[in-house]
Amino acid sequence: MASMRFPFSFPQPQPPQFPRPFTAFAAVAAVAGASAAVVAVSSSDRPFLRNALNSFFSSGHSLPLWGSLSLADSGVSVLESKTGTSFPSVLASSHKLCGIGLRKKSVLGLKNIDVYAFGVYADDDDIKTHLSEKYGKFSASELQGNKEFIGDLMDNDISMTVRLQIVYGRLSIRSVRSAFEESVGSRLQKFGGSDNKELLQRFTSQFRDEIKIPRGSVIHLSRDKGHVLRTSIDGQEVGSIKSKLLCKSILDLYFGEEAFDKQAKEEIEHNVASYL
């Protein structure tokens, strides 16, 4: 499978003025040979970006105009353009970025605030191991919107991480706990019935009152091998729970049927399929 896509805009660290269609080229050229880069591509650059990122993630490929630059070296970050939040292209050496989005919350039904930006990562070897036999013959576009494909991604023992980066400066840990009680609670009921209050409480109790989450804080919700949900805040592990149901309920928030960000869901589907 070939193409990848991200709906992001790609500003340079010191942005010169380039025509929009060449923004991505300029960004890469400006950082070739550097140890780190921020990559941002707007939605209008999507066809170029899809091919460029696929080349970056392919082993042994070099780009003749600007030298070899691989996202897999984790030296390249992807910028969520609305909030300016930067996401590493790779986590833990093998978790590749599949898509980014925003979690918004309505305030009194009058306006939406941006609560956090999120990135969804998956281990590409695990994707191939668990999904390629069944879906490898299909193109990414053919798998777009395929409910069985997404269901298998959620159900299989594929290592994944959802990275939450707080962008709302007045967010409290109590608000996070309350939001997860509602959203994760509804998914636990959806997938496992109503008798999961203890499991929900075990998860939400990890977000203790003494924890501070100012703007810029990072929360990782990781599904490790054996369907273990591991939670960390700013690099400190706060708990782990072995539960396939809980892992699935968390992932459903970000690329399930009623995902927080519909465009991010589509990008995640497409890019996971491109890793097969």
PDB file of C-alpha atoms in Angstrom:
ATOM      1  CA  MET A   1       0.000   0.000   0.000  1.00  0.00           C
ATOM      2  CA  ALA A   2       1.283   3.378  -0.903  1.00  0.00           C
ATOM      3  CA  SER A   3      -0.180   6.682   0.090  1.00  0.00           C
ATOM      4  CA  MET A   4      -0.335   8.528   3.397  1.00  0.00           C
ATOM      5  CA  ARG A   5      -2.018  11.783   4.192  1.00  0.00           C
ATOM      6  CA  PHE A   6      -2.192  14.341   6.952  1.00  0.00           C
ATOM      7  CA  PRO A   7      -4.450  17.422   7.057  1.00  0.00           C
ATOM      8  CA  PHE A   8      -1.815  19.689   8.468  1.00  0.00           C
ATOM      9  CA  SER A   9      -0.151  22.910   7.399  1.00  0.00           C
ATOM     10  CA  PHE A  10       3.648  22.999   7.388  1.00  0.00           C
ATOM     11  CA  PRO A  11       5.234  26.292   8.510  1.00  0.00           C
ATOM     12  CA  GLN A  12       9.023  26.599   8.546  1.00  0.00           C
ATOM     13  CA  PRO A  13      10.897  27.413  11.775  1.00  0.00           C
ATOM     14  CA  GLN A  14      11.901  30.752  10.168  1.00  0.00           C
ATOM     15  CA  PRO A  15       9.309  30.985   7.432  1.00  0.00           C
ATOM     16  CA  PRO A  16      10.366  32.651   4.207  1.00  0.00           C
ATOM     17  CA  GLN A  17       7.612  33.519   1.779  1.00  0.00           C
ATOM     18  CA  PHE A  18       6.896  30.684  -0.636  1.00  0.00           C
ATOM     19  CA  PRO A  19       3.904  30.086  -2.870  1.00  0.00           C
ATOM     20  CA  ARG A  20       1.494  27.759  -1.052  1.00  0.00           C
ATOM     21  CA  PRO A  21       1.919  24.778  -3.421  1.00  0.00           C
ATOM     22  CA  PHE A  22       5.657  24.696  -2.599  1.00  0.00           C
ATOM     23  CA  THR A  23       5.389  25.076   1.188  1.00  0.00           C
ATOM     24  CA  ALA A  24       6.201  21.445   1.877  1.00  0.00           C
ATOM     25  CA  PHE A  25       9.160  21.444  -0.480  1.00  0.00           C
ATOM     26  CA  ALA A  26      10.567  24.541   1.175  1.00  0.00           C
ATOM     27  CA  ALA A  27      10.129  23.136   4.664  1.00  0.00           C
ATOM     28  CA  VAL A  28      12.045  19.996   3.834  1.00  0.00           C
ATOM     29  CA  ALA A  29      14.740  21.821   1.918  1.00  0.00           C
ATOM     30  CA  ALA A  30      15.246  24.229   4.786  1.00  0.00           C
ATOM     31  CA  VAL A  31      15.927  21.439   7.269  1.00  0.00           C
ATOM     32  CA  ALA A  32      17.836  18.941   5.146  1.00  0.00           C
ATOM     33  CA  GLY A  33      20.898  17.825   7.074  1.00  0.00           C
ATOM     34  CA  ALA A  34      19.587  19.246  10.345  1.00  0.00           C
ATOM     35  CA  SER A  35      19.026  17.108  13.421  1.00  0.00           C
ATOM     36  CA  ALA A  36      15.399  18.146  13.874  1.00  0.00           C
ATOM     37  CA  ALA A  37      12.616  19.686  11.828  1.00  0.00           C
ATOM     38  CA  VAL A  38       9.027  20.785  12.072  1.00  0.00           C
ATOM     39  CA  VAL A  39       6.932  19.694   9.117  1.00  0.00           C
ATOM     40  CA  ALA A  40       3.629  21.349   8.347  1.00  0.00           C
ATOM     41  CA  VAL A  41       1.434  20.935   5.298  1.00  0.00           C
ATOM     42  CA  SER A  42      -1.913  22.548   4.676  1.00  0.00           C
ATOM     43  CA  SER A  43      -4.897  20.664   3.337  1.00  0.00           C
ATOM     44  CA  SER A  44      -4.258  22.161  -0.094  1.00  0.00           C
ATOM     45  CA  ASP A  45      -0.888  20.368  -0.151  1.00  0.00           C
ATOM     46  CA  ARG A  46      -2.392  16.989   0.731  1.00  0.00           C
ATOM     47  CA  PRO A  47      -1.634  15.139  -2.557  1.00  0.00           C
ATOM     48  CA  PHE A  48       2.039  16.107  -2.318  1.00  0.00           C
ATOM     49  CA  LEU A  49       2.283  15.326   1.366  1.00  0.00           C
ATOM     50  CA  ARG A  50       0.727  11.921   0.962  1.00  0.00           C
ATOM     51  CA  ASN A  51       3.472  10.880  -1.439  1.00  0.00           C
ATOM     52  CA  ALA A  52       6.260  12.670   0.429  1.00  0.00           C
ATOM     53  CA  LEU A  53       5.527  11.085   3.803  1.00  0.00           C
ATOM     54  CA  ASN A  54       5.262   7.690   2.213  1.00  0.00           C
ATOM     55  CA  SER A  55       8.735   8.209   0.772  1.00  0.00           C
ATOM     56  CA  PHE A  56      10.063   9.401   4.137  1.00  0.00           C
ATOM     57  CA  PHE A  57       8.806   6.301   5.914  1.00  0.00           C
ATOM     58  CA  SER A  58      10.155   3.940   3.251  1.00  0.00           C
ATOM     59  CA  SER A  59      13.557   2.517   4.085  1.00  0.00           C
ATOM     60  CA  GLY A  60      16.437   3.344   1.808  1.00  0.00           C
ATOM     61  CA  HIS A  61      14.725   6.204  -0.022  1.00  0.00           C
ATOM     62  CA  SER A  62      16.502   9.491  -0.564  1.00  0.00           C
ATOM     63  CA  LEU A  63      15.073  12.679  -1.999  1.00  0.00           C
ATOM     64  CA  PRO A  64      17.405  14.069  -4.663  1.00  0.00           C
ATOM     65  CA  LEU A  65      16.467  17.746  -4.310  1.00  0.00           C
ATOM     66  CA  TRP A  66      17.070  18.045  -0.574  1.00  0.00           C
ATOM     67  CA  GLY A  67      18.885  14.929   0.554  1.00  0.00           C
ATOM     68  CA  SER A  68      17.632  12.080   2.706  1.00  0.00           C
ATOM     69  CA  LEU A  69      15.217  12.988   5.478  1.00  0.00           C
ATOM     70  CA  SER A  70      13.333  10.235   7.267  1.00  0.00           C
ATOM     71  CA  LEU A  71      10.409  10.712   9.602  1.00  0.00           C
ATOM     72  CA  ALA A  72      11.357   7.400  11.153  1.00  0.00           C
ATOM     73  CA  ASP A  73      14.390   8.967  12.815  1.00  0.00           C
ATOM     74  CA  SER A  74      11.956  10.869  15.106  1.00  0.00           C
ATOM     75  CA  GLY A  75      13.800  14.070  14.232  1.00  0.00           C
ATOM     76  CA  VAL A  76      10.810  15.404  12.334  1.00  0.00           C
ATOM     77  CA  SER A  77       7.727  16.751  14.056  1.00  0.00           C
ATOM     78  CA  VAL A  78       4.284  17.349  12.590  1.00  0.00           C
ATOM     79  CA  LEU A  79       2.514  20.580  13.491  1.00  0.00           C
ATOM     80  CA  GLU A  80      -1.212  20.849  14.191  1.00  0.00           C
ATOM     81  CA  SER A  81      -1.696  24.212  12.507  1.00  0.00           C
ATOM     82  CA  LYS A  82      -4.661  25.615  14.465  1.00  0.00           C
ATOM     83  CA  THR A  83      -3.112  25.279  17.931  1.00  0.00           C
ATOM     84  CA  GLY A  84       0.566  25.183  16.936  1.00  0.00           C
ATOM     85  CA  THR A  85       0.968  21.865  18.752  1.00  0.00           C
ATOM     86  CA  SER A  86       3.922  19.790  17.584  1.00  0.00           C
ATOM     87  CA  PHE A  87       3.814  15.977  17.444  1.00  0.00           C
ATOM     88  CA  PRO A  88       6.837  13.704  16.975  1.00  0.00           C
ATOM     89  CA  SER A  89       6.510  11.551  13.891  1.00  0.00           C
ATOM     90  CA  VAL A  90       7.614   8.456  15.802  1.00  0.00           C
ATOM     91  CA  LEU A  91       7.248   7.332  19.424  1.00  0.00           C
ATOM     92  CA  ALA A  92       9.247   4.560  21.112  1.00  0.00           C
ATOM     93  CA  SER A  93      11.169   3.874  17.885  1.00  0.00           C
ATOM     94  CA  SER A  94       8.351   1.905  16.222  1.00  0.00           C
ATOM     95  CA  HIS A  95       5.068   3.743  16.838  1.00  0.00           C
ATOM     96  CA  LYS A  96       4.355   5.757  13.708  1.00  0.00           C
ATOM     97  CA  LEU A  97       2.044   8.741  13.643  1.00  0.00           C
ATOM     98  CA  CYS A  98      -1.255   7.889  11.968  1.00  0.00           C
ATOM     99  CA  GLY A  99      -3.149  11.159  12.370  1.00  0.00           C
ATOM    100  CA  ILE A 100      -3.737  14.186  14.565  1.00  0.00           C
ATOM    101  CA  GLY A 101      -6.863  16.040  15.598  1.00  0.00           C
ATOM    102  CA  LEU A 102      -8.505  18.298  18.149  1.00  0.00           C
ATOM    103  CA  ARG A 103     -10.778  17.612  21.080  1.00  0.00           C
ATOM    104  CA  LYS A 104     -13.245  20.473  21.339  1.00  0.00           C
ATOM    105  CA  LYS A 105     -15.781  21.144  24.054  1.00  0.00           C
ATOM    106  CA  SER A 106     -18.908  23.230  23.821  1.00  0.00           C
ATOM    107  CA  VAL A 107     -19.300  25.967  26.431  1.00  0.00           C
ATOM    108  CA  LEU A 108     -22.953  26.653  27.270  1.00  0.00           C
ATOM    109  CA  GLY A 109     -23.813  25.726  23.724  1.00  0.00           C
ATOM    110  CA  LEU A 110     -22.401  29.050  22.552  1.00  0.00           C
ATOM    111  CA  LYS A 111     -18.869  28.295  21.421  1.00  0.00           C
ATOM    112  CA  ASN A 112     -16.318  25.521  21.214  1.00  0.00           C
ATOM    113  CA  ILE A 113     -12.989  25.648  22.990  1.00  0.00           C
ATOM    114  CA  ASP A 114      -9.940  23.613  21.998  1.00  0.00           C
ATOM    115  CA  VAL A 115      -9.189  21.385  24.989  1.00  0.00           C
ATOM    116  CA  TYR A 116      -6.310  19.298  23.654  1.00  0.00           C
ATOM    117  CA  ALA A 117      -4.703  18.229  20.423  1.00  0.00           C
ATOM    118  CA  PHE A 118      -4.148  14.504  19.971  1.00  0.00           C
ATOM    119  CA  GLY A 119      -2.031  12.210  17.882  1.00  0.00           C
ATOM    120  CA  VAL A 120      -2.676   8.515  17.314  1.00  0.00           C
ATOM    121  CA  TYR A 121       0.335   6.217  16.876  1.00  0.00           C
ATOM    122  CA  ALA A 122       0.592   2.537  15.990  1.00  0.00           C
ATOM    123  CA  ASP A 123       3.379  -0.030  15.783  1.00  0.00           C
ATOM    124  CA  ASP A 124       3.723  -0.703  12.068  1.00  0.00           C
ATOM    125  CA  ASP A 125       5.115  -4.213  12.595  1.00  0.00           C
ATOM    126  CA  ASP A 126       2.088  -5.110  14.697  1.00  0.00           C
ATOM    127  CA  ILE A 127      -0.199  -3.684  12.019  1.00  0.00           C
ATOM    128  CA  LYS A 128       1.406  -5.921   9.410  1.00  0.00           C
ATOM    129  CA  THR A 129       1.388  -8.969  11.687  1.00  0.00           C
ATOM    130  CA  HIS A 130      -2.266  -8.735  12.645  1.00  0.00           C
ATOM    131  CA  LEU A 131      -3.929  -7.125   9.638  1.00  0.00           C
ATOM    132  CA  SER A 132      -1.935  -7.678   6.440  1.00  0.00           C
ATOM    133  CA  GLU A 133      -3.132 -11.230   5.779  1.00  0.00           C
ATOM    134  CA  LYS A 134      -6.767 -10.129   5.786  1.00  0.00           C
ATOM    135  CA  TYR A 135      -6.464  -6.636   4.339  1.00  0.00           C
ATOM    136  CA  GLY A 136      -3.099  -6.468   2.558  1.00  0.00           C
ATOM    137  CA  LYS A 137      -4.613  -6.954  -0.884  1.00  0.00           C
ATOM    138  CA  PHE A 138      -6.757  -3.820  -0.547  1.00  0.00           C
ATOM    139  CA  SER A 139      -5.670  -0.264  -1.200  1.00  0.00           C
ATOM    140  CA  ALA A 140      -5.934   2.393   1.496  1.00  0.00           C
ATOM    141  CA  SER A 141      -8.800   4.043  -0.360  1.00  0.00           C
ATOM    142  CA  GLU A 142     -10.677   0.752  -0.551  1.00  0.00           C
ATOM    143  CA  LEU A 143     -10.414   0.343   3.222  1.00  0.00           C
ATOM    144  CA  GLN A 144     -11.600   3.886   3.935  1.00  0.00           C
ATOM    145  CA  GLY A 145     -14.730   3.695   6.075  1.00  0.00           C
ATOM    146  CA  ASN A 146     -14.512  -0.097   6.375  1.00  0.00           C
ATOM    147  CA  LYS A 147     -16.039  -0.798   9.805  1.00  0.00           C
ATOM    148  CA  GLU A 148     -14.634  -4.323   9.985  1.00  0.00           C
ATOM    149  CA  PHE A 149     -11.102  -3.015   9.350  1.00  0.00           C
ATOM    150  CA  ILE A 150     -11.406  -0.440  12.132  1.00  0.00           C
ATOM    151  CA  GLY A 151     -12.973  -3.027  14.420  1.00  0.00           C
ATOM    152  CA  ASP A 152     -10.034  -5.371  13.856  1.00  0.00           C
ATOM    153  CA  LEU A 153      -7.602  -2.517  14.532  1.00  0.00           C
ATOM    154  CA  MET A 154      -9.306  -1.947  17.878  1.00  0.00           C
ATOM    155  CA  ASP A 155      -9.677  -5.620  18.803  1.00  0.00           C
ATOM    156  CA  ASN A 156      -6.265  -7.019  17.865  1.00  0.00           C
ATOM    157  CA  ASP A 157      -3.224  -6.913  20.129  1.00  0.00           C
ATOM    158  CA  ILE A 158      -1.608  -4.016  18.264  1.00  0.00           C
ATOM    159  CA  SER A 159       0.552  -1.647  20.296  1.00  0.00           C
ATOM    160  CA  MET A 160      -0.856   1.852  20.007  1.00  0.00           C
ATOM    161  CA  THR A 161      -0.554   5.188  21.787  1.00  0.00           C
ATOM    162  CA  VAL A 162      -2.892   8.153  21.921  1.00  0.00           C
ATOM    163  CA  ARG A 163      -0.880  11.270  22.777  1.00  0.00           C
ATOM    164  CA  LEU A 164      -2.907  14.133  24.285  1.00  0.00           C
ATOM    165  CA  GLN A 165      -1.286  17.573  24.405  1.00  0.00           C
ATOM    166  CA  ILE A 166      -3.168  20.103  26.518  1.00  0.00           C
ATOM    167  CA  VAL A 167      -3.865  23.408  24.770  1.00  0.00           C
ATOM    168  CA  TYR A 168      -6.495  24.911  27.081  1.00  0.00           C
ATOM    169  CA  GLY A 169      -4.665  26.769  29.828  1.00  0.00           C
ATOM    170  CA  ARG A 170      -7.409  26.562  32.463  1.00  0.00           C
ATOM    171  CA  LEU A 171      -7.997  22.809  32.332  1.00  0.00           C
ATOM    172  CA  SER A 172      -8.029  21.033  35.697  1.00  0.00           C
ATOM    173  CA  ILE A 173      -7.362  17.374  36.377  1.00  0.00           C
ATOM    174  CA  ARG A 174     -10.899  17.138  37.770  1.00  0.00           C
ATOM    175  CA  SER A 175     -12.260  18.255  34.417  1.00  0.00           C
ATOM    176  CA  VAL A 176     -10.191  15.583  32.682  1.00  0.00           C
ATOM    177  CA  ARG A 177     -11.448  12.948  35.093  1.00  0.00           C
ATOM    178  CA  SER A 178     -15.055  14.049  34.641  1.00  0.00           C
ATOM    179  CA  ALA A 179     -14.749  14.092  30.848  1.00  0.00           C
ATOM    180  CA  PHE A 180     -13.335  10.559  30.797  1.00  0.00           C
ATOM    181  CA  GLU A 181     -16.056   9.367  33.156  1.00  0.00           C
ATOM    182  CA  GLU A 182     -18.589  10.481  30.578  1.00  0.00           C
ATOM    183  CA  SER A 183     -16.852   9.533  27.329  1.00  0.00           C
ATOM    184  CA  VAL A 184     -15.104   6.318  28.365  1.00  0.00           C
ATOM    185  CA  GLY A 185     -18.113   5.334  30.462  1.00  0.00           C
ATOM    186  CA  SER A 186     -20.394   5.515  27.435  1.00  0.00           C
ATOM    187  CA  ARG A 187     -17.986   3.345  25.407  1.00  0.00           C
ATOM    188  CA  LEU A 188     -17.677   0.762  28.168  1.00  0.00           C
ATOM    189  CA  GLN A 189     -21.446   0.500  28.175  1.00  0.00           C
ATOM    190  CA  LYS A 190     -21.545   0.357  24.387  1.00  0.00           C
ATOM    191  CA  PHE A 191     -19.056  -2.519  24.111  1.00  0.00           C
ATOM    192  CA  GLY A 192     -19.490  -4.324  27.435  1.00  0.00           C
ATOM    193  CA  GLY A 193     -22.861  -3.551  28.933  1.00  0.00           C
ATOM    194  CA  SER A 194     -23.689  -1.500  32.003  1.00  0.00           C
ATOM    195  CA  ASP A 195     -21.800  -3.421  34.713  1.00  0.00           C
ATOM    196  CA  ASN A 196     -18.398  -1.773  34.279  1.00  0.00           C
ATOM    197  CA  LYS A 197     -18.457   0.914  36.945  1.00  0.00           C
ATOM    198  CA  GLU A 198     -15.505  -0.589  38.811  1.00  0.00           C
ATOM    199  CA  LEU A 199     -13.377  -0.699  35.673  1.00  0.00           C
ATOM    200  CA  LEU A 200     -14.244   2.907  34.862  1.00  0.00           C
ATOM    201  CA  GLN A 201     -13.431   3.984  38.406  1.00  0.00           C
ATOM    202  CA  ARG A 202     -10.048   2.219  38.268  1.00  0.00           C
ATOM    203  CA  PHE A 203      -9.206   4.171  35.140  1.00  0.00           C
ATOM    204  CA  THR A 204     -10.444   7.601  36.164  1.00  0.00           C
ATOM    205  CA  SER A 205      -8.913   7.344  39.661  1.00  0.00           C
ATOM    206  CA  GLN A 206      -5.492   7.519  38.010  1.00  0.00           C
ATOM    207  CA  PHE A 207      -6.147  11.227  37.400  1.00  0.00           C
ATOM    208  CA  ARG A 208      -5.596  12.272  41.004  1.00  0.00           C
ATOM    209  CA  ASP A 209      -6.398  15.748  42.314  1.00  0.00           C
ATOM    210  CA  GLU A 210      -2.786  16.604  43.107  1.00  0.00           C
ATOM    211  CA  ILE A 211      -1.712  16.237  39.475  1.00  0.00           C
ATOM    212  CA  LYS A 212      -1.297  19.519  37.620  1.00  0.00           C
ATOM    213  CA  ILE A 213      -1.844  19.724  33.867  1.00  0.00           C
ATOM    214  CA  PRO A 214      -0.983  23.219  32.627  1.00  0.00           C
ATOM    215  CA  ARG A 215      -0.987  24.082  28.951  1.00  0.00           C
ATOM    216  CA  GLY A 216       1.603  21.938  27.199  1.00  0.00           C
ATOM    217  CA  SER A 217       1.172  18.910  29.459  1.00  0.00           C
ATOM    218  CA  VAL A 218       1.294  15.546  27.684  1.00  0.00           C
ATOM    219  CA  ILE A 219      -0.863  12.533  28.515  1.00  0.00           C
ATOM    220  CA  HIS A 220      -0.144   9.141  26.938  1.00  0.00           C
ATOM    221  CA  LEU A 221      -2.813   6.451  26.784  1.00  0.00           C
ATOM    222  CA  SER A 222      -0.951   3.402  25.485  1.00  0.00           C
ATOM    223  CA  ARG A 223      -2.191  -0.064  24.643  1.00  0.00           C
ATOM    224  CA  ASP A 224       0.736  -2.368  25.367  1.00  0.00           C
ATOM    225  CA  LYS A 225       1.022  -6.059  24.535  1.00  0.00           C
ATOM    226  CA  GLY A 226      -1.625  -8.178  26.193  1.00  0.00           C
ATOM    227  CA  HIS A 227      -4.204  -5.358  26.030  1.00  0.00           C
ATOM    228  CA  VAL A 228      -2.655  -3.448  28.922  1.00  0.00           C
ATOM    229  CA  LEU A 229      -3.671   0.208  29.062  1.00  0.00           C
ATOM    230  CA  ARG A 230      -0.758   2.226  30.413  1.00  0.00           C
ATOM    231  CA  THR A 231      -1.340   5.859  31.376  1.00  0.00           C
ATOM    232  CA  SER A 232       1.400   8.451  31.823  1.00  0.00           C
ATOM    233  CA  ILE A 233       1.349  12.190  32.415  1.00  0.00           C
ATOM    234  CA  ASP A 234       4.392  14.244  31.436  1.00  0.00           C
ATOM    235  CA  GLY A 235       6.503  11.095  31.298  1.00  0.00           C
ATOM    236  CA  GLN A 236       5.436   9.720  34.691  1.00  0.00           C
ATOM    237  CA  GLU A 237       3.386   6.527  34.693  1.00  0.00           C
ATOM    238  CA  VAL A 238       0.245   6.922  36.805  1.00  0.00           C
ATOM    239  CA  GLY A 239      -1.241   3.477  36.324  1.00  0.00           C
ATOM    240  CA  SER A 240      -1.815   0.427  34.152  1.00  0.00           C
ATOM    241  CA  ILE A 241      -4.873  -1.773  33.713  1.00  0.00           C
ATOM    242  CA  LYS A 242      -5.103  -5.035  31.795  1.00  0.00           C
ATOM    243  CA  SER A 243      -8.436  -4.883  29.990  1.00  0.00           C
ATOM    244  CA  LYS A 244      -9.236  -5.434  26.339  1.00  0.00           C
ATOM    245  CA  LEU A 245     -12.580  -3.708  26.859  1.00  0.00           C
ATOM    246  CA  LEU A 246     -10.994  -0.586  28.336  1.00  0.00           C
ATOM    247  CA  CYS A 247      -8.367  -0.381  25.589  1.00  0.00           C
ATOM    248  CA  LYS A 248     -11.042  -0.638  22.911  1.00  0.00           C
ATOM    249  CA  SER A 249     -13.208   1.969  24.643  1.00  0.00           C
ATOM    250  CA  ILE A 250     -10.308   4.454  24.715  1.00  0.00           C
ATOM    251  CA  LEU A 251      -9.393   3.922  21.059  1.00  0.00           C
ATOM    252  CA  ASP A 252     -13.023   4.262  20.000  1.00  0.00           C
ATOM    253  CA  LEU A 253     -12.960   7.883  21.170  1.00  0.00           C
ATOM    254  CA  TYR A 254     -10.409   8.769  18.504  1.00  0.00           C
ATOM    255  CA  PHE A 255     -11.235   6.633  15.469  1.00  0.00           C
ATOM    256  CA  GLY A 256     -14.511   4.890  16.244  1.00  0.00           C
ATOM    257  CA  GLU A 257     -17.904   5.579  14.687  1.00  0.00           C
ATOM    258  CA  GLU A 258     -18.497   8.638  16.884  1.00  0.00           C
ATOM    259  CA  ALA A 259     -14.922   9.882  17.080  1.00  0.00           C
ATOM    260  CA  PHE A 260     -14.119  13.277  18.602  1.00  0.00           C
ATOM    261  CA  ASP A 261     -12.661  14.552  15.314  1.00  0.00           C
ATOM    262  CA  LYS A 262     -14.166  13.107  12.131  1.00  0.00           C
ATOM    263  CA  GLN A 263     -11.401  14.331   9.834  1.00  0.00           C
ATOM    264  CA  ALA A 264      -8.736  12.870  12.120  1.00  0.00           C
ATOM    265  CA  LYS A 265     -10.616   9.555  12.091  1.00  0.00           C
ATOM    266  CA  GLU A 266     -10.469   9.466   8.288  1.00  0.00           C
ATOM    267  CA  GLU A 267      -6.754  10.258   8.288  1.00  0.00           C
ATOM    268  CA  ILE A 268      -6.024   7.557  10.865  1.00  0.00           C
ATOM    269  CA  GLU A 269      -7.945   4.982   8.848  1.00  0.00           C
ATOM    270  CA  HIS A 270      -6.123   5.895   5.662  1.00  0.00           C
ATOM    271  CA  ASN A 271      -2.636   5.988   7.136  1.00  0.00           C
ATOM    272  CA  VAL A 272      -2.965   2.762   9.113  1.00  0.00           C
ATOM    273  CA  ALA A 273      -4.061   1.088   5.886  1.00  0.00           C
ATOM    274  CA  SER A 274      -1.024   2.546   4.110  1.00  0.00           C
ATOM    275  CA  TYR A 275       1.300   0.788   6.592  1.00  0.00           C
ATOM    276  CA  LEU A 276       0.073  -2.669   5.557  1.00  0.00           C
TER     277      LEU A 276
END
